[in-house]
Amino acid sequence: MSNVAVIGAQWGDEGKGKIVDWLSARADVVVRFQGGHNAGHTLVIDGVTYKLSLLPSGVARPGKLAVIGNGVVVDPWAFSAEVARLKGQGLDINPENLVIAENAVLILPLHRELDESRESANSVARLGTTKRGIGPAYEDKVGRRALRLVDLKDPASLPAKIERLLAHHNALRRGMGAEEICEKTLLAAIIEITPAILPFAGSAWRRLDEVRRQGKRILFEGAQAVLLDIDHGTYPYVTSSNTVAGQAAAGAGIAPRDIGTVLGIAKAYTTRVGEGPFPTELTDETGEMLGRKGAEFGTVTGRKRRCGWFDSVLVRQTVITGGIDGIALTKLDVLDGFEEIKLCTAYRLDGREIDHLPVDANEQARCVPVYETFAGWSQSTRGARSWADLPAQAVKYVRRVEELIGAPIAMLSTSPEREDTILVRDPFVDH
């Protein structure tokens, strides 16, 4: 048996939550290894919808250990609110089934304020952040001035650490014409929230090593997606962390050899939230129809998602940079009823055809998609649980996607419901 890492193969919102939840039935441990509460995973279980931002999807399954790794930046207030909301829906969340890495960096109110100020002021070229303080928290982590969860264990040490942090942030705020932060006020807020999060602190890397030695199966859950990776994404319109499978090792405290199989998640079409290039974007009625049928609104922000045809150039690239062994293709049912469906196979850039996305953002914006056109299908694929349930044209479309991206389709999702999934290759079994 193999451990499995799940990552997004497009710009996010591919349906990772459902796939991770489906796979968690086979896993013993589910780990978040990067990002923060800017993620948005929607689970539909027995007709009940659970919306997760920070917590691993494994919390929705009894008997599983959920771990928030050191690569995640954690907002204690958002954490407390999410736990309370999910408990109100009947989920049991406690320090026995949820561990937060004690060396995880904290998101503080000043990070949210800085994020919002920057994004609101940058009217010329907004990056499209969620304004939740993710980027500023990672900046402080790299700048070696961040507060970590472990710091809450020793309140007496906090004033000196806060003073060092504010030496940087108050200088920024003065430059932006904002009011400076009072050390005592911030300290009081941190001490007040500490009881809600500190009981969950633990040595995540040791817990993971223990379960690995016991032969238990680990599922690593990524947030965002490869095209939002700080290095390999459409920079600067990216998130502030690495989202590729390699980050599962660094962000959880495990060896790269223990990651096992990498499953990429991709929609049968393409969406993007926020700013940045999007070669196959459709701004016409077809794009609107994809959005309506797919209910394309962000789980975290509620922002309307931009929609377009499937871009095999991008996914072929993320298969390579993300280390993807197989793809879980989601939302095939959204394409039901289209008379024709297009599939991007290459780009034209300044008169020449290319087979990859350029690194330069200006060149990315000039890429024009080259399409293959397929006849659509009128039969419904919604709820299909075997290949025999799919129309022939739908099968033809999926097989062509497989050829173009250079990776096998390991799973096929045909509705938000957990069991409406066609399993082609079990990711937990070594191939």
Short mmCIF file of C-alpha atoms in Angstrom, two decimals:
data_model
loop_
_atom_site.label_atom_id
_atom_site.label_comp_id
_atom_site.label_asym_id
_atom_site.label_seq_id
_atom_site.Cartn_x
_atom_site.Cartn_y
_atom_site.Cartn_z
CA MET A 1 0.00 0.00 0.00
CA SER A 2 1.13 3.57 -0.65
CA ASN A 3 0.59 6.95 0.98
CA VAL A 4 -1.13 9.47 -1.30
CA ALA A 5 -0.69 13.21 -1.85
CA VAL A 6 -3.59 15.08 -3.44
CA ILE A 7 -2.89 18.37 -5.22
CA GLY A 8 -4.81 20.66 -7.56
CA ALA A 9 -3.71 20.44 -11.19
CA GLN A 10 -5.25 23.73 -12.34
CA TRP A 11 -5.94 27.03 -10.50
CA GLY A 12 -7.76 25.49 -7.56
CA ASP A 13 -11.45 24.76 -6.91
CA GLU A 14 -11.09 21.44 -8.74
CA GLY A 15 -13.04 19.44 -6.16
CA LYS A 16 -10.16 18.33 -3.94
CA GLY A 17 -12.42 18.30 -0.90
CA LYS A 18 -14.69 15.59 -2.25
CA ILE A 19 -11.82 13.47 -3.58
CA VAL A 20 -9.86 13.72 -0.35
CA ASP A 21 -12.98 12.84 1.61
CA TRP A 22 -13.61 9.87 -0.67
CA LEU A 23 -10.00 8.70 -0.28
CA SER A 24 -10.01 9.28 3.48
CA ALA A 25 -12.24 6.22 3.83
CA ARG A 26 -9.09 4.25 2.92
CA ALA A 27 -6.65 6.37 4.94
CA ASP A 28 -5.85 6.48 8.63
CA VAL A 29 -4.43 10.02 8.72
CA VAL A 30 -5.21 13.15 6.67
CA VAL A 31 -2.62 15.97 6.61
CA ARG A 32 -2.76 19.59 5.40
CA PHE A 33 0.77 20.66 4.43
CA GLN A 34 0.59 24.24 3.06
CA GLY A 35 -1.60 27.31 2.71
CA GLY A 36 -4.01 28.62 5.30
CA HIS A 37 -7.70 29.36 5.64
CA ASN A 38 -7.67 30.71 2.09
CA ALA A 39 -8.47 27.18 0.94
CA GLY A 40 -12.06 26.19 0.26
CA HIS A 41 -13.12 22.55 0.33
CA THR A 42 -16.78 21.62 0.14
CA LEU A 43 -17.87 18.16 1.25
CA VAL A 44 -21.37 16.74 0.69
CA ILE A 45 -22.00 13.76 2.97
CA ASP A 46 -25.42 12.15 3.20
CA GLY A 47 -26.98 15.35 1.91
CA VAL A 48 -25.19 17.56 4.46
CA THR A 49 -22.75 20.17 3.15
CA TYR A 50 -19.58 20.93 5.13
CA LYS A 51 -17.39 23.86 4.12
CA LEU A 52 -13.77 23.66 5.25
CA SER A 53 -11.07 26.30 4.93
CA LEU A 54 -8.29 25.38 7.34
CA LEU A 55 -9.15 21.97 8.74
CA PRO A 56 -8.18 18.80 6.84
CA SER A 57 -11.08 17.06 5.12
CA GLY A 58 -10.47 14.02 7.32
CA VAL A 59 -12.28 15.71 10.23
CA ALA A 60 -15.55 14.74 8.56
CA ARG A 61 -14.81 11.03 9.03
CA PRO A 62 -14.92 9.45 12.51
CA GLY A 63 -11.85 7.53 13.63
CA LYS A 64 -9.34 9.44 11.50
CA LEU A 65 -6.42 11.52 12.72
CA ALA A 66 -6.28 14.99 11.15
CA VAL A 67 -3.00 16.92 11.11
CA ILE A 68 -2.27 20.56 10.25
CA GLY A 69 1.40 20.55 9.29
CA ASN A 70 4.15 23.07 9.87
CA GLY A 71 3.87 24.31 6.27
CA VAL A 72 0.42 25.76 7.03
CA VAL A 73 -0.05 29.28 8.43
CA VAL A 74 -2.77 29.22 11.08
CA ASP A 75 -5.18 31.97 12.07
CA PRO A 76 -6.25 31.11 15.66
CA TRP A 77 -9.47 33.13 15.40
CA ALA A 78 -10.47 31.55 12.08
CA PHE A 79 -9.54 28.13 13.48
CA SER A 80 -11.74 28.63 16.54
CA ALA A 81 -14.68 29.80 14.42
CA GLU A 82 -14.38 26.91 11.97
CA VAL A 83 -14.20 24.32 14.74
CA ALA A 84 -17.26 25.83 16.43
CA ARG A 85 -19.22 25.87 13.16
CA LEU A 86 -18.41 22.25 12.31
CA LYS A 87 -19.15 21.10 15.85
CA GLY A 88 -22.52 22.77 15.43
CA GLN A 89 -23.06 20.49 12.42
CA GLY A 90 -22.38 17.45 14.58
CA LEU A 91 -18.68 16.77 13.91
CA ASP A 92 -16.49 15.67 16.82
CA ILE A 93 -13.27 17.73 16.78
CA ASN A 94 -10.87 17.48 19.71
CA PRO A 95 -7.12 17.26 20.47
CA GLU A 96 -7.30 13.47 20.18
CA ASN A 97 -8.28 13.53 16.50
CA LEU A 98 -6.74 16.84 15.40
CA VAL A 99 -3.11 17.91 15.86
CA ILE A 100 -1.61 21.24 14.80
CA ALA A 101 2.16 21.34 14.33
CA GLU A 102 3.58 23.37 17.19
CA ASN A 103 6.07 24.95 14.77
CA ALA A 104 3.31 26.28 12.51
CA VAL A 105 3.33 30.07 12.04
CA LEU A 106 0.37 32.10 13.29
CA ILE A 107 -1.67 34.60 11.28
CA LEU A 108 -2.43 37.64 13.42
CA PRO A 109 -4.91 40.49 12.90
CA LEU A 110 -2.07 42.70 11.68
CA HIS A 111 -1.45 40.27 8.81
CA ARG A 112 -5.07 40.47 7.68
CA GLU A 113 -5.00 44.27 7.88
CA LEU A 114 -1.79 44.49 5.86
CA ASP A 115 -3.09 42.09 3.23
CA GLU A 116 -6.31 44.05 2.81
CA SER A 117 -4.54 47.42 2.71
CA ARG A 118 -2.15 46.28 0.01
CA GLU A 119 -4.81 44.65 -2.15
CA SER A 120 -7.18 47.60 -1.88
CA ALA A 121 -4.43 50.11 -2.68
CA ASN A 122 -3.07 48.11 -5.62
CA SER A 123 -5.86 49.10 -7.98
CA VAL A 124 -3.70 48.98 -11.11
CA ALA A 125 -2.66 45.31 -10.90
CA ARG A 126 -4.40 43.48 -8.08
CA LEU A 127 -3.11 40.02 -7.28
CA GLY A 128 -6.53 38.70 -6.30
CA THR A 129 -5.62 37.55 -2.79
CA THR A 130 -8.31 36.49 -0.32
CA LYS A 131 -7.17 39.29 2.05
CA ARG A 132 -6.83 36.77 4.89
CA GLY A 133 -3.26 37.55 5.85
CA ILE A 134 -1.70 34.46 4.27
CA GLY A 135 1.03 36.24 2.31
CA PRO A 136 2.11 38.63 5.11
CA ALA A 137 2.31 35.68 7.54
CA TYR A 138 4.61 33.79 5.18
CA GLU A 139 6.69 36.96 4.78
CA ASP A 140 7.20 37.09 8.54
CA LYS A 141 8.05 33.39 8.58
CA VAL A 142 10.80 33.90 6.00
CA GLY A 143 11.87 37.09 7.78
CA ARG A 144 12.27 35.04 11.01
CA ARG A 145 10.11 37.34 13.09
CA ALA A 146 6.83 35.37 13.08
CA LEU A 147 5.02 34.03 16.10
CA ARG A 148 4.56 30.26 16.09
CA LEU A 149 2.02 28.14 17.90
CA VAL A 150 4.65 26.89 20.32
CA ASP A 151 5.23 30.50 21.47
CA LEU A 152 1.81 30.50 23.11
CA LYS A 153 3.07 27.96 25.66
CA ASP A 154 5.22 30.64 27.28
CA PRO A 155 3.22 33.87 27.69
CA ALA A 156 6.14 35.51 29.49
CA SER A 157 8.20 35.34 26.28
CA LEU A 158 5.53 36.93 24.11
CA PRO A 159 6.13 40.66 24.82
CA ALA A 160 9.71 40.55 23.49
CA LYS A 161 8.65 38.58 20.41
CA ILE A 162 5.74 40.94 19.74
CA GLU A 163 8.04 43.95 20.11
CA ARG A 164 10.37 42.50 17.47
CA LEU A 165 7.45 41.79 15.15
CA LEU A 166 5.97 45.25 15.56
CA ALA A 167 9.29 46.95 14.88
CA HIS A 168 8.75 45.76 11.32
CA HIS A 169 4.98 46.12 11.01
CA ASN A 170 4.62 49.52 12.62
CA ALA A 171 7.27 50.88 10.26
CA LEU A 172 5.16 49.58 7.37
CA ARG A 173 2.01 51.06 8.85
CA ARG A 174 3.64 54.46 9.30
CA GLY A 175 4.63 54.39 5.64
CA MET A 176 1.04 53.57 4.67
CA GLY A 177 -0.41 56.27 6.92
CA ALA A 178 -2.08 53.67 9.16
CA GLU A 179 -2.35 53.76 12.93
CA GLU A 180 0.41 51.88 14.75
CA ILE A 181 -0.40 48.70 16.67
CA CYS A 182 -0.27 48.76 20.45
CA GLU A 183 1.86 45.93 21.87
CA LYS A 184 -0.38 45.48 24.90
CA THR A 185 -3.55 45.29 22.82
CA LEU A 186 -2.07 42.62 20.53
CA LEU A 187 -0.71 40.67 23.50
CA ALA A 188 -4.13 40.69 25.19
CA ALA A 189 -5.82 39.42 22.03
CA ILE A 190 -3.30 36.59 21.68
CA ILE A 191 -3.63 35.54 25.31
CA GLU A 192 -7.43 35.58 25.02
CA ILE A 193 -7.46 33.23 21.99
CA THR A 194 -4.76 30.88 23.30
CA PRO A 195 -7.10 28.43 25.12
CA ALA A 196 -9.02 27.81 21.89
CA ILE A 197 -5.98 26.58 19.94
CA LEU A 198 -3.10 25.63 22.24
CA PRO A 199 -4.63 22.29 23.36
CA PHE A 200 -4.34 21.10 19.74
CA ALA A 201 -0.58 21.85 19.52
CA GLY A 202 1.72 18.87 19.15
CA SER A 203 4.78 17.42 17.46
CA ALA A 204 3.22 16.68 14.10
CA TRP A 205 6.34 15.17 12.57
CA ARG A 206 6.66 12.69 15.44
CA ARG A 207 3.01 11.67 15.23
CA LEU A 208 3.37 11.12 11.50
CA ASP A 209 6.53 9.08 11.99
CA GLU A 210 4.71 6.92 14.55
CA VAL A 211 1.78 6.16 12.25
CA ARG A 212 4.13 5.55 9.33
CA ARG A 213 6.07 2.97 11.36
CA GLN A 214 2.78 1.33 12.28
CA GLY A 215 2.05 0.84 8.58
CA LYS A 216 -0.91 3.19 8.57
CA ARG A 217 -1.94 5.01 5.41
CA ILE A 218 -1.41 8.77 5.19
CA LEU A 219 -3.27 11.12 2.89
CA PHE A 220 -1.60 14.49 2.24
CA GLU A 221 -4.10 17.19 1.30
CA GLY A 222 -2.91 20.20 -0.65
CA ALA A 223 -4.66 23.55 -0.83
CA GLN A 224 -4.89 25.83 -3.89
CA ALA A 225 -3.18 24.22 -6.92
CA VAL A 226 0.02 23.92 -8.96
CA LEU A 227 -0.78 26.92 -11.18
CA LEU A 228 -0.90 29.02 -7.99
CA ASP A 229 2.47 27.73 -6.75
CA ILE A 230 4.81 30.55 -5.72
CA ASP A 231 7.53 29.15 -8.04
CA HIS A 232 5.69 27.19 -10.74
CA GLY A 233 2.43 29.14 -11.01
CA THR A 234 1.33 32.17 -13.02
CA TYR A 235 3.48 34.57 -10.99
CA PRO A 236 2.75 37.11 -9.53
CA TYR A 237 -0.91 36.00 -9.52
CA VAL A 238 -0.15 33.11 -7.19
CA THR A 239 -0.46 32.06 -3.58
CA SER A 240 2.38 32.52 -1.07
CA SER A 241 3.44 28.89 -0.66
CA ASN A 242 4.58 25.93 -2.73
CA THR A 243 1.61 23.81 -3.74
CA VAL A 244 3.40 21.02 -5.61
CA ALA A 245 3.62 17.51 -4.15
CA GLY A 246 7.21 18.05 -3.04
CA GLN A 247 5.92 20.49 -0.43
CA ALA A 248 4.09 17.65 1.33
CA ALA A 249 7.45 16.47 2.69
CA ALA A 250 8.70 19.86 3.89
CA GLY A 251 5.27 21.02 5.06
CA ALA A 252 4.49 17.92 7.10
CA GLY A 253 7.92 16.87 8.32
CA ILE A 254 8.21 13.57 6.48
CA ALA A 255 10.72 12.12 4.00
CA PRO A 256 10.05 12.65 0.26
CA ARG A 257 10.13 8.86 -0.23
CA ASP A 258 7.12 8.57 2.09
CA ILE A 259 4.82 10.69 -0.06
CA GLY A 260 4.01 7.74 -2.32
CA THR A 261 1.47 8.28 -5.10
CA VAL A 262 0.60 11.81 -6.25
CA LEU A 263 -2.99 12.30 -7.40
CA GLY A 264 -3.77 15.51 -9.27
CA ILE A 265 -7.31 16.90 -9.35
CA ALA A 266 -8.60 18.60 -12.49
CA LYS A 267 -12.03 19.71 -13.62
CA ALA A 268 -13.36 18.58 -17.00
CA TYR A 269 -13.21 22.29 -17.87
CA THR A 270 -11.17 25.16 -16.39
CA THR A 271 -11.93 27.84 -13.80
CA ARG A 272 -10.00 30.57 -12.07
CA VAL A 273 -10.82 32.94 -9.20
CA GLY A 274 -9.26 36.40 -9.07
CA GLU A 275 -6.76 38.05 -11.34
CA GLY A 276 -4.19 36.69 -13.79
CA PRO A 277 -3.91 35.18 -17.27
CA PHE A 278 -6.40 32.54 -18.40
CA PRO A 279 -5.90 31.50 -22.06
CA THR A 280 -9.14 29.51 -22.48
CA GLU A 281 -11.41 31.91 -20.57
CA LEU A 282 -14.88 32.30 -22.07
CA THR A 283 -16.58 35.64 -21.49
CA ASP A 284 -19.62 34.71 -23.58
CA GLU A 285 -22.84 32.80 -22.87
CA THR A 286 -20.95 29.48 -22.96
CA GLY A 287 -18.73 30.67 -20.11
CA GLU A 288 -21.80 31.84 -18.20
CA MET A 289 -23.47 28.47 -18.74
CA LEU A 290 -20.44 26.60 -17.39
CA GLY A 291 -20.53 28.85 -14.34
CA ARG A 292 -24.25 28.34 -13.74
CA LYS A 293 -24.19 24.57 -14.22
CA GLY A 294 -21.04 24.15 -12.16
CA ALA A 295 -22.14 26.55 -9.38
CA GLU A 296 -18.83 28.30 -9.77
CA PHE A 297 -18.56 30.54 -6.74
CA GLY A 298 -15.63 30.48 -4.31
CA THR A 299 -16.17 28.49 -1.08
CA VAL A 300 -14.10 30.99 0.95
CA THR A 301 -14.84 34.34 -0.70
CA GLY A 302 -18.05 33.74 -2.64
CA ARG A 303 -16.34 35.32 -5.65
CA LYS A 304 -17.61 34.33 -9.08
CA ARG A 305 -15.17 32.05 -10.86
CA ARG A 306 -14.01 32.71 -14.40
CA CYS A 307 -14.78 29.72 -16.66
CA GLY A 308 -13.34 28.25 -19.86
CA TRP A 309 -12.68 25.06 -21.79
CA PHE A 310 -10.26 22.40 -20.54
CA ASP A 311 -6.64 23.44 -21.12
CA SER A 312 -4.49 20.37 -21.67
CA VAL A 313 -1.37 22.53 -22.12
CA LEU A 314 -1.61 23.70 -18.54
CA VAL A 315 -2.45 20.33 -17.04
CA ARG A 316 0.30 18.60 -19.02
CA GLN A 317 2.70 21.12 -17.47
CA THR A 318 1.37 20.66 -13.92
CA VAL A 319 1.64 16.88 -14.29
CA ILE A 320 5.38 17.41 -14.74
CA THR A 321 6.06 20.17 -12.20
CA GLY A 322 3.61 18.77 -9.67
CA GLY A 323 4.94 15.23 -9.87
CA ILE A 324 1.48 13.86 -10.69
CA ASP A 325 1.06 10.10 -11.25
CA GLY A 326 -2.65 10.14 -12.11
CA ILE A 327 -5.59 12.54 -12.43
CA ALA A 328 -8.97 12.59 -10.75
CA LEU A 329 -11.22 14.30 -13.29
CA THR A 330 -14.16 16.08 -11.67
CA LYS A 331 -17.42 17.73 -12.74
CA LEU A 332 -17.78 15.80 -15.98
CA ASP A 333 -21.55 16.16 -15.54
CA VAL A 334 -21.30 19.95 -16.03
CA LEU A 335 -20.52 19.29 -19.71
CA ASP A 336 -23.79 17.36 -20.21
CA GLY A 337 -26.02 18.93 -22.86
CA PHE A 338 -23.43 21.01 -24.75
CA GLU A 339 -23.76 20.53 -28.51
CA GLU A 340 -20.02 20.84 -28.91
CA ILE A 341 -17.11 20.90 -26.49
CA LYS A 342 -13.68 22.34 -27.13
CA LEU A 343 -10.34 21.14 -25.83
CA CYS A 344 -7.20 23.31 -25.87
CA THR A 345 -4.21 21.39 -27.28
CA ALA A 346 -1.65 24.18 -27.82
CA TYR A 347 -1.20 27.98 -27.87
CA ARG A 348 -0.35 30.54 -30.48
CA LEU A 349 2.03 33.21 -29.22
CA ASP A 350 3.00 36.06 -31.54
CA GLY A 351 2.33 33.93 -34.62
CA ARG A 352 4.04 30.70 -33.53
CA GLU A 353 2.57 27.59 -31.95
CA ILE A 354 3.89 26.51 -28.53
CA ASP A 355 3.16 23.54 -26.28
CA HIS A 356 3.70 25.11 -22.85
CA LEU A 357 2.79 28.16 -20.77
CA PRO A 358 5.57 30.78 -20.88
CA VAL A 359 7.03 32.01 -17.60
CA ASP A 360 6.60 35.70 -18.42
CA ALA A 361 3.19 37.08 -17.39
CA ASN A 362 2.99 39.38 -20.43
CA GLU A 363 3.56 36.45 -22.78
CA GLN A 364 1.01 34.38 -20.85
CA ALA A 365 -1.57 37.10 -21.45
CA ARG A 366 -0.90 36.97 -25.20
CA CYS A 367 -1.36 33.20 -25.54
CA VAL A 368 -4.27 32.26 -27.82
CA PRO A 369 -5.66 28.74 -27.43
CA VAL A 370 -5.62 26.20 -30.27
CA TYR A 371 -8.71 23.99 -30.00
CA GLU A 372 -9.94 20.57 -30.98
CA THR A 373 -13.74 20.41 -31.18
CA PHE A 374 -15.77 17.42 -29.97
CA ALA A 375 -19.42 16.58 -30.44
CA GLY A 376 -21.18 16.82 -27.11
CA TRP A 377 -23.58 14.36 -25.50
CA SER A 378 -27.20 14.74 -24.53
CA GLN A 379 -27.40 11.90 -21.99
CA SER A 380 -26.69 12.68 -18.34
CA THR A 381 -23.42 11.57 -16.76
CA ARG A 382 -24.48 12.80 -13.34
CA GLY A 383 -24.19 10.09 -10.72
CA ALA A 384 -22.43 7.60 -13.02
CA ARG A 385 -20.42 5.03 -11.06
CA SER A 386 -18.97 2.91 -13.89
CA TRP A 387 -17.68 3.43 -17.42
CA ALA A 388 -20.74 1.59 -18.72
CA ASP A 389 -22.93 4.39 -17.34
CA LEU A 390 -21.21 7.02 -19.50
CA PRO A 391 -22.22 8.11 -23.02
CA ALA A 392 -19.75 7.06 -25.71
CA GLN A 393 -18.86 10.68 -26.52
CA ALA A 394 -18.08 11.38 -22.87
CA VAL A 395 -15.72 8.39 -22.78
CA LYS A 396 -14.08 9.61 -26.00
CA TYR A 397 -13.57 13.06 -24.46
CA VAL A 398 -12.02 11.65 -21.27
CA ARG A 399 -9.68 9.39 -23.25
CA ARG A 400 -8.49 12.32 -25.36
CA VAL A 401 -7.81 14.36 -22.23
CA GLU A 402 -5.76 11.46 -20.91
CA GLU A 403 -3.68 11.33 -24.10
CA LEU A 404 -3.01 15.06 -24.16
CA ILE A 405 -1.96 15.52 -20.53
CA GLY A 406 0.36 12.51 -20.43
CA ALA A 407 -1.16 11.01 -17.30
CA PRO A 408 -3.85 8.37 -16.73
CA ILE A 409 -7.30 9.23 -15.41
CA ALA A 410 -7.30 7.40 -12.08
CA MET A 411 -10.69 8.58 -10.86
CA LEU A 412 -13.73 10.24 -12.39
CA SER A 413 -16.20 12.29 -10.35
CA THR A 414 -19.72 12.74 -11.68
CA SER A 415 -21.45 14.72 -8.90
CA PRO A 416 -20.66 16.34 -5.55
CA GLU A 417 -21.89 13.22 -3.73
CA ARG A 418 -19.13 11.12 -2.18
CA GLU A 419 -20.06 7.81 -3.86
CA ASP A 420 -20.67 9.17 -7.36
CA THR A 421 -17.11 8.31 -8.35
CA ILE A 422 -15.64 5.93 -10.92
CA LEU A 423 -12.43 4.35 -9.62
CA VAL A 424 -10.05 3.38 -12.41
CA ARG A 425 -6.81 2.99 -10.46
CA ASP A 426 -6.64 2.85 -6.64
CA PRO A 427 -4.14 5.58 -5.63
CA PHE A 428 -3.35 3.73 -2.40
CA VAL A 429 -2.03 0.70 -4.27
CA ASP A 430 1.49 0.90 -5.71
CA HIS A 431 1.45 0.55 -9.51
#
